[in-house]
Short mmCIF file of C-alpha atoms and ligand atoms in Angstrom, two decimals:
data_model
loop_
_atom_site.label_atom_id
_atom_site.label_comp_id
_atom_site.label_asym_id
_atom_site.label_seq_id
_atom_site.Cartn_x
_atom_site.Cartn_y
_atom_site.Cartn_z
CA MET A 20 130.52 71.69 104.62
CA THR A 21 130.36 74.27 101.66
CA VAL A 22 128.18 75.91 101.96
CA ARG A 23 126.82 76.52 98.15
CA THR A 24 121.95 78.31 97.89
CA ARG A 25 119.76 78.97 95.24
CA ILE A 26 117.45 81.35 93.91
CA ALA A 27 114.32 79.11 91.90
CA PRO A 28 111.79 81.54 89.66
CA SER A 29 110.02 80.26 87.43
CA PRO A 30 109.92 82.97 85.08
CA THR A 31 106.16 83.36 84.23
CA GLY A 32 105.73 86.92 84.59
CA ASP A 33 106.22 89.22 86.02
CA PRO A 34 110.30 89.43 88.79
CA HIS A 35 107.59 89.51 92.13
CA VAL A 36 109.47 91.40 94.85
CA GLY A 37 109.92 87.75 97.19
CA THR A 38 112.24 86.44 94.97
CA ALA A 39 114.84 88.89 95.48
CA TYR A 40 113.78 88.59 98.75
CA VAL A 41 114.41 85.37 98.97
CA ALA A 42 117.16 85.78 96.71
CA LEU A 43 119.03 88.31 98.87
CA PHE A 44 118.75 85.72 102.36
CA ASN A 45 120.20 82.90 99.77
CA LEU A 46 123.20 85.67 98.50
CA ALA A 47 123.80 87.45 102.12
CA PHE A 48 124.06 83.44 103.64
CA ALA A 49 126.32 81.44 101.00
CA ARG A 50 128.59 84.77 100.88
CA SER A 51 128.52 85.47 104.38
CA GLN A 52 129.76 81.77 104.22
CA GLY A 53 132.26 81.95 101.61
CA GLY A 54 129.98 79.96 99.34
CA THR A 55 128.42 79.77 96.33
CA PHE A 56 124.79 80.93 94.91
CA VAL A 57 123.40 79.98 92.19
CA LEU A 58 120.72 80.79 90.10
CA ARG A 59 118.43 78.22 88.60
CA ILE A 60 115.74 79.17 86.40
CA GLU A 61 112.20 76.13 86.08
CA ASP A 62 110.52 77.01 83.11
CA THR A 63 109.02 73.90 82.94
CA ASP A 64 105.43 74.58 82.92
CA GLN A 65 106.25 75.65 79.30
CA VAL A 66 102.92 76.79 78.87
CA ARG A 67 103.30 79.47 81.23
CA SER A 68 107.07 80.08 80.62
CA THR A 69 109.10 83.32 78.22
CA LYS A 70 112.03 84.23 77.64
CA ALA A 71 110.64 87.40 77.82
CA SER A 72 110.07 86.96 82.06
CA GLU A 73 113.51 85.39 82.52
CA GLN A 74 115.05 88.15 80.55
CA MET A 75 113.37 90.44 83.82
CA ILE A 76 113.86 88.50 86.68
CA LEU A 77 117.77 88.44 85.18
CA ASP A 78 117.91 92.40 84.69
CA SER A 79 116.48 93.48 87.77
CA LEU A 80 118.54 91.07 90.35
CA ARG A 81 121.32 92.12 88.98
CA TRP A 82 119.80 96.17 89.43
CA LEU A 83 118.84 95.42 92.23
CA GLY A 84 122.62 93.36 92.71
CA LEU A 85 121.51 91.02 93.31
CA ASP A 86 124.55 88.75 91.81
CA TRP A 87 125.18 85.36 91.40
CA ASP A 88 128.08 83.41 91.12
CA GLU A 89 126.39 80.35 89.05
CA GLY A 90 124.01 80.24 86.23
CA PRO A 91 122.02 80.47 82.39
CA ASP A 92 123.46 83.08 81.69
CA ARG A 93 127.10 82.61 83.08
CA GLY A 94 127.65 78.54 83.89
CA GLY A 95 129.81 76.89 85.69
CA ALA A 96 129.92 73.17 86.43
CA PHE A 97 126.50 72.13 87.38
CA GLY A 98 125.26 73.37 84.28
CA PRO A 99 122.35 73.40 82.69
CA TYR A 100 120.39 76.40 84.55
CA ARG A 101 117.85 76.81 83.16
CA GLN A 102 115.68 73.20 83.87
CA SER A 103 113.84 73.02 80.12
CA GLU A 104 118.02 72.41 78.72
CA ARG A 105 117.53 69.35 81.45
CA SER A 106 115.02 67.70 80.23
CA GLU A 107 116.61 63.76 79.40
CA ILE A 108 118.25 63.86 83.04
CA TYR A 109 114.84 64.39 84.79
CA ARG A 110 113.23 61.50 81.84
CA SER A 111 116.63 59.08 83.48
CA HIS A 112 115.67 59.42 86.93
CA VAL A 113 111.97 58.74 86.95
CA GLU A 114 113.38 55.92 85.64
CA ILE A 115 114.90 55.02 88.86
CA LEU A 116 112.71 55.49 89.86
CA ILE A 117 109.82 53.32 88.66
CA GLU A 118 112.69 50.56 88.28
CA ALA A 119 112.47 50.01 92.58
CA ARG A 120 108.54 50.99 92.38
CA HIS A 121 109.16 53.67 93.79
CA ALA A 122 106.16 55.73 90.72
CA PHE A 123 103.64 54.15 89.03
CA HIS A 124 102.56 55.36 86.11
CA CYS A 125 98.88 56.58 85.68
CA PHE A 126 96.63 56.45 82.85
CA CYS A 127 94.14 58.00 84.43
CA SER A 128 91.91 60.50 83.30
CA GLY A 129 91.18 64.41 83.70
CA GLU A 130 87.40 62.85 84.29
CA ARG A 131 87.65 60.70 86.42
CA LEU A 132 90.70 62.91 87.97
CA ASP A 133 88.00 64.88 87.79
CA GLU A 134 85.09 63.30 89.32
CA LEU A 135 87.25 61.54 91.64
CA ARG A 136 88.49 64.88 93.36
CA GLN A 137 84.45 66.59 93.57
CA ALA A 138 83.60 63.49 95.49
CA GLN A 139 86.38 63.59 97.63
CA GLN A 140 85.35 67.11 97.73
CA GLN A 141 81.50 66.04 98.76
CA ARG A 142 83.03 63.71 101.29
CA GLY A 143 84.88 66.41 102.99
CA GLU A 144 88.08 64.62 102.87
CA THR A 145 92.17 66.24 101.29
CA GLN A 146 91.53 66.12 97.42
CA ARG A 147 94.78 63.26 96.98
CA TYR A 148 95.03 60.48 94.06
CA ASP A 149 93.29 57.53 95.36
CA GLY A 150 95.50 55.35 94.50
CA HIS A 151 93.84 53.37 90.92
CA CYS A 152 96.37 52.96 88.54
CA LEU A 153 99.21 50.84 91.39
CA ALA A 154 97.17 47.98 90.53
CA LEU A 155 97.88 47.76 87.45
CA GLU A 156 100.16 44.72 86.61
CA PRO A 157 103.01 45.57 84.85
CA GLY A 158 102.21 43.34 81.91
CA GLU A 159 98.99 45.36 80.98
CA VAL A 160 101.32 48.83 81.76
CA GLN A 161 103.36 47.58 78.99
CA ARG A 162 100.78 47.20 76.51
CA ARG A 163 99.27 50.16 77.28
CA LEU A 164 101.85 52.32 77.37
CA ALA A 165 103.09 50.22 74.13
CA ALA A 166 99.73 51.39 72.64
CA GLY A 167 101.10 54.93 72.86
CA GLU A 168 98.25 55.52 75.75
CA PRO A 169 98.43 58.78 77.19
CA SER A 170 100.10 58.74 81.24
CA VAL A 171 101.49 60.08 83.54
CA VAL A 172 104.26 58.88 86.54
CA ARG A 173 103.55 59.49 89.92
CA MET A 174 104.70 59.08 93.36
CA LYS A 175 104.26 56.17 96.03
CA VAL A 176 103.75 57.82 99.23
CA PRO A 177 102.71 55.75 102.51
CA GLU A 178 99.54 54.60 103.25
CA SER A 179 99.76 55.82 106.68
CA GLY A 180 102.27 57.41 109.49
CA VAL A 181 103.84 61.11 109.84
CA CYS A 182 106.35 62.79 107.84
CA ARG A 183 109.24 65.05 110.46
CA ILE A 184 110.68 67.99 108.08
CA ASP A 185 113.28 69.66 109.85
CA ASP A 186 112.77 73.30 109.71
CA LEU A 187 116.00 75.46 110.43
CA PHE A 188 113.78 78.07 111.33
CA ARG A 189 111.07 75.74 112.62
CA GLY A 190 112.32 72.57 113.80
CA VAL A 191 110.89 70.07 113.71
CA ILE A 192 107.45 69.96 111.38
CA GLU A 193 105.45 66.56 111.43
CA ILE A 194 102.60 66.06 108.14
CA ASP A 195 100.39 63.32 108.03
CA TYR A 196 101.62 61.04 105.64
CA GLN A 197 97.88 60.91 104.54
CA GLN A 198 97.57 64.55 103.78
CA VAL A 199 99.97 64.40 101.09
CA ASP A 200 98.69 63.81 97.12
CA MET A 201 100.82 60.36 95.14
CA GLN A 202 102.31 64.07 92.92
CA VAL A 203 102.41 63.92 89.79
CA LEU A 204 106.47 64.04 88.71
CA LEU A 205 106.23 63.61 85.39
CA LYS A 206 103.97 65.22 82.77
CA SER A 207 101.90 63.51 80.40
CA ASP A 208 103.97 66.00 78.15
CA GLY A 209 107.42 63.96 78.95
CA MET A 210 108.52 67.45 81.43
CA PRO A 211 109.07 67.23 85.32
CA THR A 212 107.09 68.62 87.26
CA TYR A 213 108.20 71.68 90.08
CA HIS A 214 109.26 69.15 92.89
CA LEU A 215 111.11 66.25 91.07
CA ALA A 216 113.22 68.69 89.22
CA ASN A 217 113.63 70.81 91.60
CA VAL A 218 115.11 67.92 94.38
CA VAL A 219 117.16 66.41 91.25
CA ASP A 220 118.40 69.79 90.84
CA ASP A 221 118.89 70.59 94.92
CA HIS A 222 121.30 67.09 94.43
CA LEU A 223 122.87 67.09 91.29
CA MET A 224 123.85 71.39 92.06
CA GLU A 225 124.97 70.03 95.86
CA ILE A 226 122.53 72.21 96.47
CA SER A 227 123.60 72.60 100.51
CA HIS A 228 120.88 74.52 102.14
CA VAL A 229 117.62 75.47 100.52
CA ILE A 230 116.31 78.78 101.40
CA ARG A 231 112.67 79.42 100.15
CA GLY A 232 109.61 81.12 100.98
CA GLU A 233 107.24 79.75 104.04
CA GLU A 234 104.63 78.69 101.15
CA TRP A 235 106.79 75.69 100.31
CA ILE A 236 106.67 73.64 103.18
CA ASN A 237 103.21 71.51 102.44
CA SER A 238 105.78 70.00 99.43
CA ALA A 239 108.79 69.66 101.74
CA PRO A 240 106.99 65.69 102.50
CA LYS A 241 106.33 65.41 99.10
CA HIS A 242 110.13 65.84 97.64
CA ARG A 243 112.18 64.52 102.05
CA LEU A 244 110.21 61.06 100.52
CA LEU A 245 112.14 61.51 96.97
CA TYR A 246 115.83 62.58 98.33
CA ASP A 247 114.67 58.94 100.37
CA TYR A 248 113.81 57.22 97.25
CA PHE A 249 116.88 58.60 95.78
CA GLY A 250 118.87 57.34 98.76
CA TRP A 251 120.15 60.82 99.11
CA ALA A 252 121.25 62.87 102.09
CA PRO A 253 118.41 65.80 101.84
CA PRO A 254 118.95 69.60 102.56
CA VAL A 255 119.62 72.09 105.19
CA LEU A 256 115.52 72.58 104.66
CA ALA A 257 114.90 76.42 105.96
CA HIS A 258 111.72 78.54 105.10
CA LEU A 259 111.01 82.69 105.77
CA PRO A 260 108.00 84.03 106.92
CA LEU A 261 105.96 84.86 103.90
CA LEU A 262 105.43 88.87 103.18
CA ARG A 263 102.94 90.42 104.02
CA ASN A 264 99.83 93.27 103.09
CA PRO A 265 99.34 95.59 105.19
CA ASP A 266 96.37 93.78 106.73
CA ARG A 267 98.56 90.84 106.71
CA SER A 268 97.04 89.06 103.43
CA LYS A 269 100.28 87.59 101.14
CA LEU A 270 101.51 89.87 99.26
CA SER A 271 99.29 89.94 96.20
CA LYS A 272 99.20 92.18 93.35
CA ARG A 273 96.23 93.00 93.51
CA LYS A 274 96.99 94.80 96.92
CA ASN A 275 100.25 95.72 96.58
CA PRO A 276 102.56 97.27 93.29
CA THR A 277 105.21 93.73 93.00
CA SER A 278 107.28 93.43 90.60
CA ILE A 279 110.47 94.40 91.41
CA GLN A 280 109.85 97.23 87.66
CA TYR A 281 107.70 99.05 89.37
CA TYR A 282 109.86 100.16 91.74
CA ARG A 283 112.86 101.02 89.41
CA ARG A 284 110.49 102.82 86.78
CA MET A 285 109.18 104.65 90.11
CA GLY A 286 112.61 106.09 91.72
CA TYR A 287 113.30 103.98 93.82
CA LEU A 288 117.00 102.84 94.82
CA PRO A 289 118.05 99.79 93.75
CA GLU A 290 119.79 99.74 97.33
CA ALA A 291 116.88 100.87 99.51
CA LEU A 292 114.64 98.53 97.99
CA VAL A 293 117.43 95.98 99.62
CA ASN A 294 117.59 97.18 102.59
CA PHE A 295 114.17 97.26 103.00
CA LEU A 296 114.03 93.54 101.97
CA GLY A 297 116.54 93.45 104.48
CA LEU A 298 114.37 94.16 107.35
CA MET A 299 111.44 91.79 106.01
CA GLY A 300 111.70 89.27 109.08
CA TYR A 301 115.06 90.13 109.99
CA SER A 302 116.90 92.21 112.49
CA MET A 303 120.32 93.34 113.12
CA ALA A 304 122.07 93.25 115.76
CA ASP A 305 122.10 96.78 116.97
CA GLY A 306 119.28 97.15 115.64
CA ARG A 307 120.28 99.56 112.20
CA GLU A 308 117.66 100.25 110.16
CA GLN A 309 119.83 101.47 106.80
CA PHE A 310 122.44 99.94 105.47
CA GLU A 311 124.95 98.47 102.33
CA LEU A 312 124.14 95.17 101.80
CA SER A 313 127.82 94.38 102.51
CA ASP A 314 127.78 95.14 106.08
CA PHE A 315 124.20 92.77 105.95
CA ILE A 316 126.61 90.32 104.48
CA ALA A 317 129.16 90.47 107.37
CA ALA A 318 126.54 91.14 109.64
CA PHE A 319 124.10 88.00 108.70
CA SER A 320 123.32 85.48 110.99
CA PHE A 321 119.80 82.70 110.30
CA GLU A 322 120.14 84.03 114.66
CA ARG A 323 118.15 87.15 113.64
CA ILE A 324 115.35 85.19 111.56
CA SER A 325 112.51 85.97 113.09
CA LEU A 326 108.79 84.28 112.16
CA GLY A 327 105.80 86.72 112.18
CA ALA A 328 104.42 88.11 109.25
CA PRO A 329 106.97 90.78 107.96
CA VAL A 330 105.07 93.47 106.66
CA PHE A 331 105.66 94.96 102.86
CA ASP A 332 104.77 98.80 103.89
CA LEU A 333 104.97 101.11 101.33
CA GLU A 334 105.52 103.97 103.66
CA LYS A 335 108.49 103.10 105.33
CA LEU A 336 109.58 102.20 102.16
CA ASN A 337 109.41 105.51 101.24
CA TRP A 338 111.47 107.16 103.87
CA LEU A 339 113.25 104.68 103.45
CA ASN A 340 114.41 105.55 99.95
CA GLY A 341 114.15 109.15 100.83
CA ASN A 342 116.82 108.72 103.60
CA TRP A 343 119.19 107.17 100.95
CA LEU A 344 117.95 109.75 98.44
CA ARG A 345 119.17 112.38 101.26
CA GLY A 346 122.33 110.34 101.75
CA LEU A 347 123.33 111.14 97.92
CA SER A 348 125.87 113.44 96.76
CA ASP A 349 124.57 116.88 94.58
CA GLY A 350 126.94 114.90 91.63
CA ALA A 351 125.78 111.46 92.30
CA PHE A 352 121.66 111.91 92.59
CA ALA A 353 122.18 113.74 89.45
CA ASP A 354 123.76 110.78 87.75
CA ARG A 355 121.10 108.64 89.41
CA VAL A 356 118.61 110.68 87.78
CA VAL A 357 119.75 110.04 84.02
CA GLN A 358 120.01 106.78 85.41
CA TRP A 359 116.28 106.29 86.13
CA ALA A 360 114.88 108.45 84.17
CA LEU A 361 116.08 110.58 81.78
CA ASN A 362 118.69 108.21 79.89
CA ARG A 363 118.51 107.47 75.95
CA ASP A 364 116.24 103.95 77.28
CA GLN A 365 113.94 105.49 78.50
CA LEU A 366 113.18 108.03 76.52
CA MET A 367 113.04 106.00 72.75
CA PRO A 368 110.27 104.37 73.49
CA ILE A 369 107.94 107.64 73.82
CA VAL A 370 110.20 109.58 70.80
CA PRO A 371 107.60 107.80 68.53
CA LEU A 372 104.81 108.81 70.38
CA VAL A 373 105.45 112.68 70.52
CA ARG A 374 107.64 113.66 68.18
CA GLU A 375 104.47 114.25 66.08
CA ARG A 376 102.77 116.55 68.81
CA THR A 377 105.67 118.73 70.33
CA GLU A 378 107.17 122.34 69.15
CA ARG A 379 109.54 122.22 71.96
CA PHE A 380 111.74 120.11 73.80
CA ALA A 381 109.90 122.19 76.43
CA ASP A 382 106.83 120.65 75.88
CA LEU A 383 107.38 117.49 76.54
CA ILE A 384 108.00 117.71 80.55
CA GLY A 385 103.29 118.71 80.52
CA MET A 386 102.88 115.94 78.00
CA THR A 387 105.31 113.15 79.56
CA GLY A 388 105.20 113.78 82.88
CA TYR A 389 102.20 111.30 83.96
CA LEU A 390 104.97 108.45 81.66
CA LEU A 391 108.20 109.96 84.28
CA GLY A 392 106.54 109.62 86.84
CA ASP A 393 103.64 110.02 89.96
CA ASN A 394 103.14 113.00 90.12
CA ARG A 395 99.46 113.26 88.64
CA GLU A 396 96.94 114.74 91.37
CA LEU A 397 94.02 112.98 90.45
CA THR A 398 90.84 113.75 91.95
CA SER A 399 87.31 112.18 91.49
CA ASP A 400 87.31 116.01 90.38
CA SER A 401 89.24 114.74 87.55
CA PHE A 402 86.35 112.38 86.46
CA ALA A 403 83.78 115.52 86.29
CA GLU A 404 84.78 116.02 82.46
CA LEU A 405 83.06 112.81 81.99
CA SER A 406 79.77 112.21 81.44
CA MET A 407 79.07 109.10 83.26
CA GLU A 408 78.06 108.31 87.11
CA GLN A 409 80.00 107.84 89.62
CA GLU A 410 79.00 104.50 89.80
CA ALA A 411 79.71 103.92 85.96
CA VAL A 412 84.37 105.13 85.95
CA LEU A 413 83.70 103.27 89.31
CA GLU A 414 82.76 100.45 87.46
CA VAL A 415 84.74 100.36 84.55
CA LEU A 416 87.31 101.32 86.29
CA GLN A 417 87.40 97.92 88.09
CA PHE A 418 86.15 95.32 85.63
CA THR A 419 89.30 96.43 83.77
CA LEU A 420 91.17 95.81 86.61
CA TRP A 421 90.63 92.58 86.94
CA ARG A 422 91.10 91.94 83.86
CA LEU A 423 94.53 93.19 83.10
CA GLU A 424 95.23 90.81 86.00
CA GLN A 425 95.25 87.94 83.49
CA VAL A 426 96.35 89.19 79.77
CA PRO A 427 99.07 87.20 79.62
CA ASP A 428 101.49 88.93 78.77
CA TRP A 429 101.33 92.79 78.15
CA GLU A 430 102.00 93.79 74.24
CA ARG A 431 100.03 96.69 73.17
CA ALA A 432 97.93 93.75 71.02
CA THR A 433 96.75 91.54 74.08
CA LEU A 434 95.60 95.31 75.80
CA VAL A 435 93.88 96.16 72.75
CA ASP A 436 92.01 92.75 73.25
CA CYS A 437 91.13 92.90 76.75
CA MET A 438 90.26 96.26 76.32
CA THR A 439 88.31 95.08 73.30
CA SER A 440 86.32 92.01 74.44
CA LEU A 441 85.64 94.38 78.06
CA ALA A 442 83.79 95.97 76.10
CA GLY A 443 81.73 93.73 74.02
CA ALA A 444 80.75 92.35 76.67
CA LEU A 445 79.32 94.70 78.65
CA GLY A 446 77.26 95.94 75.03
CA VAL A 447 79.15 100.03 75.39
CA LYS A 448 81.39 101.77 72.95
CA ILE A 449 85.27 100.65 73.10
CA ARG A 450 84.94 104.56 73.86
CA ALA A 451 82.54 104.63 76.97
CA LEU A 452 86.21 102.63 78.38
CA LEU A 453 88.73 104.10 77.33
CA GLY A 454 87.81 107.71 79.04
CA PRO A 455 87.57 106.42 82.13
CA LEU A 456 91.08 104.61 81.86
CA PHE A 457 92.85 108.37 80.38
CA ILE A 458 91.58 110.07 83.35
CA ALA A 459 93.33 107.44 85.59
CA LEU A 460 96.66 106.98 84.30
CA SER A 461 97.38 109.74 83.46
CA GLY A 462 95.16 112.39 85.46
CA ARG A 463 93.78 114.12 81.98
CA PRO A 464 90.98 113.66 80.19
CA VAL A 465 93.10 113.56 77.36
CA ALA A 466 96.65 111.94 76.85
CA LEU A 467 98.91 110.41 74.30
CA PRO A 468 97.57 107.17 72.64
CA LEU A 469 96.96 104.78 75.73
CA TYR A 470 97.61 101.27 74.30
CA ASP A 471 100.69 102.45 74.58
CA SER A 472 100.92 104.38 77.42
CA MET A 473 100.39 101.48 78.90
CA VAL A 474 103.50 99.05 77.81
CA ILE A 475 105.84 102.10 78.88
CA LEU A 476 104.71 102.29 81.90
CA GLY A 477 103.93 98.85 82.82
CA SER A 478 101.48 96.20 84.31
CA ASP A 479 102.32 97.10 87.26
CA VAL A 480 102.23 100.74 87.25
CA THR A 481 98.98 100.59 85.31
CA ARG A 482 97.70 98.02 88.19
CA ALA A 483 98.61 101.08 91.01
CA ARG A 484 97.06 103.69 89.04
CA LEU A 485 94.02 102.14 88.80
CA ARG A 486 93.92 101.27 92.19
CA ASP A 487 94.80 103.96 92.84
CA ALA A 488 91.59 105.96 90.82
CA ILE A 489 89.10 103.57 92.96
CA ASP A 490 89.83 104.66 96.29
CA VAL A 491 90.38 108.07 94.94
CA LEU A 492 86.22 107.46 93.09
CA GLY A 493 85.61 106.58 97.53
CA GLY A 494 86.83 102.97 96.67
CA VAL A 495 85.03 99.84 96.73
CA SER A 496 82.28 98.47 99.65
CA LYS A 497 81.96 95.57 100.01
CA LYS A 498 78.98 95.75 99.80
CA GLN A 499 80.15 97.08 96.10
CA ALA A 500 82.62 94.74 95.86
CA LYS A 501 79.78 91.87 95.23
CA ARG A 502 77.37 92.93 93.70
CA LEU A 503 80.22 93.54 90.61
CA GLU A 504 81.93 90.82 91.41
CA LYS A 505 78.49 88.89 90.44
CA ARG A 506 77.52 90.79 87.15
CA TYR A 507 81.86 90.18 86.58
CA ARG A 508 81.50 86.91 86.35
CA GLY A 509 78.57 87.12 84.29
CA LEU A 510 80.33 89.00 81.77
CA ALA A 511 82.68 86.13 81.54
CA ALA A 512 80.49 83.28 81.90
CA ALA A 513 78.58 85.05 78.84
CA GLU A 514 81.76 84.84 75.85
N1 LIG B 629 110.24 77.33 90.99
C1 LIG B 629 109.82 78.19 92.62
C2 LIG B 629 109.28 78.56 92.54
O1 LIG B 629 109.46 79.93 91.65
C3 LIG B 629 110.78 77.25 93.00
C4 LIG B 629 110.99 77.12 94.56
C5 LIG B 629 111.40 76.30 95.77
O2 LIG B 629 112.92 77.23 95.39
O3 LIG B 629 112.07 75.62 95.93
O4 LIG B 629 109.15 80.14 93.56
#
């Protein structure tokens, strides 16, 4: 069999370390088998997908050395590799399913579906579509379509029975069809959902092994049904264990920096980060902890994957990165520092902020330390200069953090809007919010302009510093968190 693997990231935010982790295993398996590794962009969510995010994903993976053989930027024999450019393919495939009565048009309104969900929830049942539109006569369907009534296309799911999924790492997994929803395949805007596009593309791109995160196991029955409906042989399925926070919850940006950009900004070596990801749910046969990507590929075997929850432990990553740094020659070390931050690309966004404030280049070191590095030496005393109770400072930092988790893009104007509306909701002057933020981000009461600093630091570094500052101030107890959450929800409701 010709091995073809793929990663299929959705360009809806910062490039996630989980994407790099899945990419690493797909790449290693493909390379170890003399196969091909494909990168496909799953941008069917037109509202949340952005070009900027796509570009960052490509840049980050390339920085890590996780290069692909076929993809939107490289082309290949199975393109296009961006789902938004494949609409016609999905539409024609949906037609095949409708013809064969494996899929049907559904005209149910949002309100009806909400009511259905609520009623099922109250009865403690699995929330799923009740098949209402399955009963429509073909003539009526044609009439309503011709009249331009909005509709989606859903897939049929057997009423009863069990779906058996063969997972390479777990063996057979059984899922009751009763738990499987009659998934929407084509949305009312004519775009496919993930499930349809993913199956059609994996088949047409001749993907032999689908290696992806464990969170997709529940989607596997829908995919399996689609393969059967089309009469296609499904690929080998392998679900990798999810990365975890140290408290074993699913790795999330609420608790840990998750963007590859963060690790790049903070001066981790790409080879160290890849090495670290290679230790997630995997161990080398000889127990080695430090290895190059090429060694990982040469020794790669699915047998060495373990399903226990791999913890994304920053202390371990720091230790490993330190080892890698110590292994560099002096010359290489200096070169890598230049590549990291002391280069034109990194300095350009900072120059407009500092040039009016600088008399000698030597001034730059102190002024920009918090933007380039991470050595802020923040303590609770750092906040003492503010004429604010500690409790109030904590509240500002926590509310800001929650707000910033919601911002759709990390643009200056969006950040200004976000903070202005938070100040408005709290009924305070914007200055009252900015004081604690300056200190949390820079360690100093006065720094370079705040919003520009946030843009330069990026979303993950900014959020990580806010979380740090909250910790430095003693953290938020469970009880406090409850009270803060209640007040925060109240603010959102009042807006
Ligand atoms: N677009 C999905 C994601 O963002 C792909 C999941 C899969 O690999 O099937 O993770």
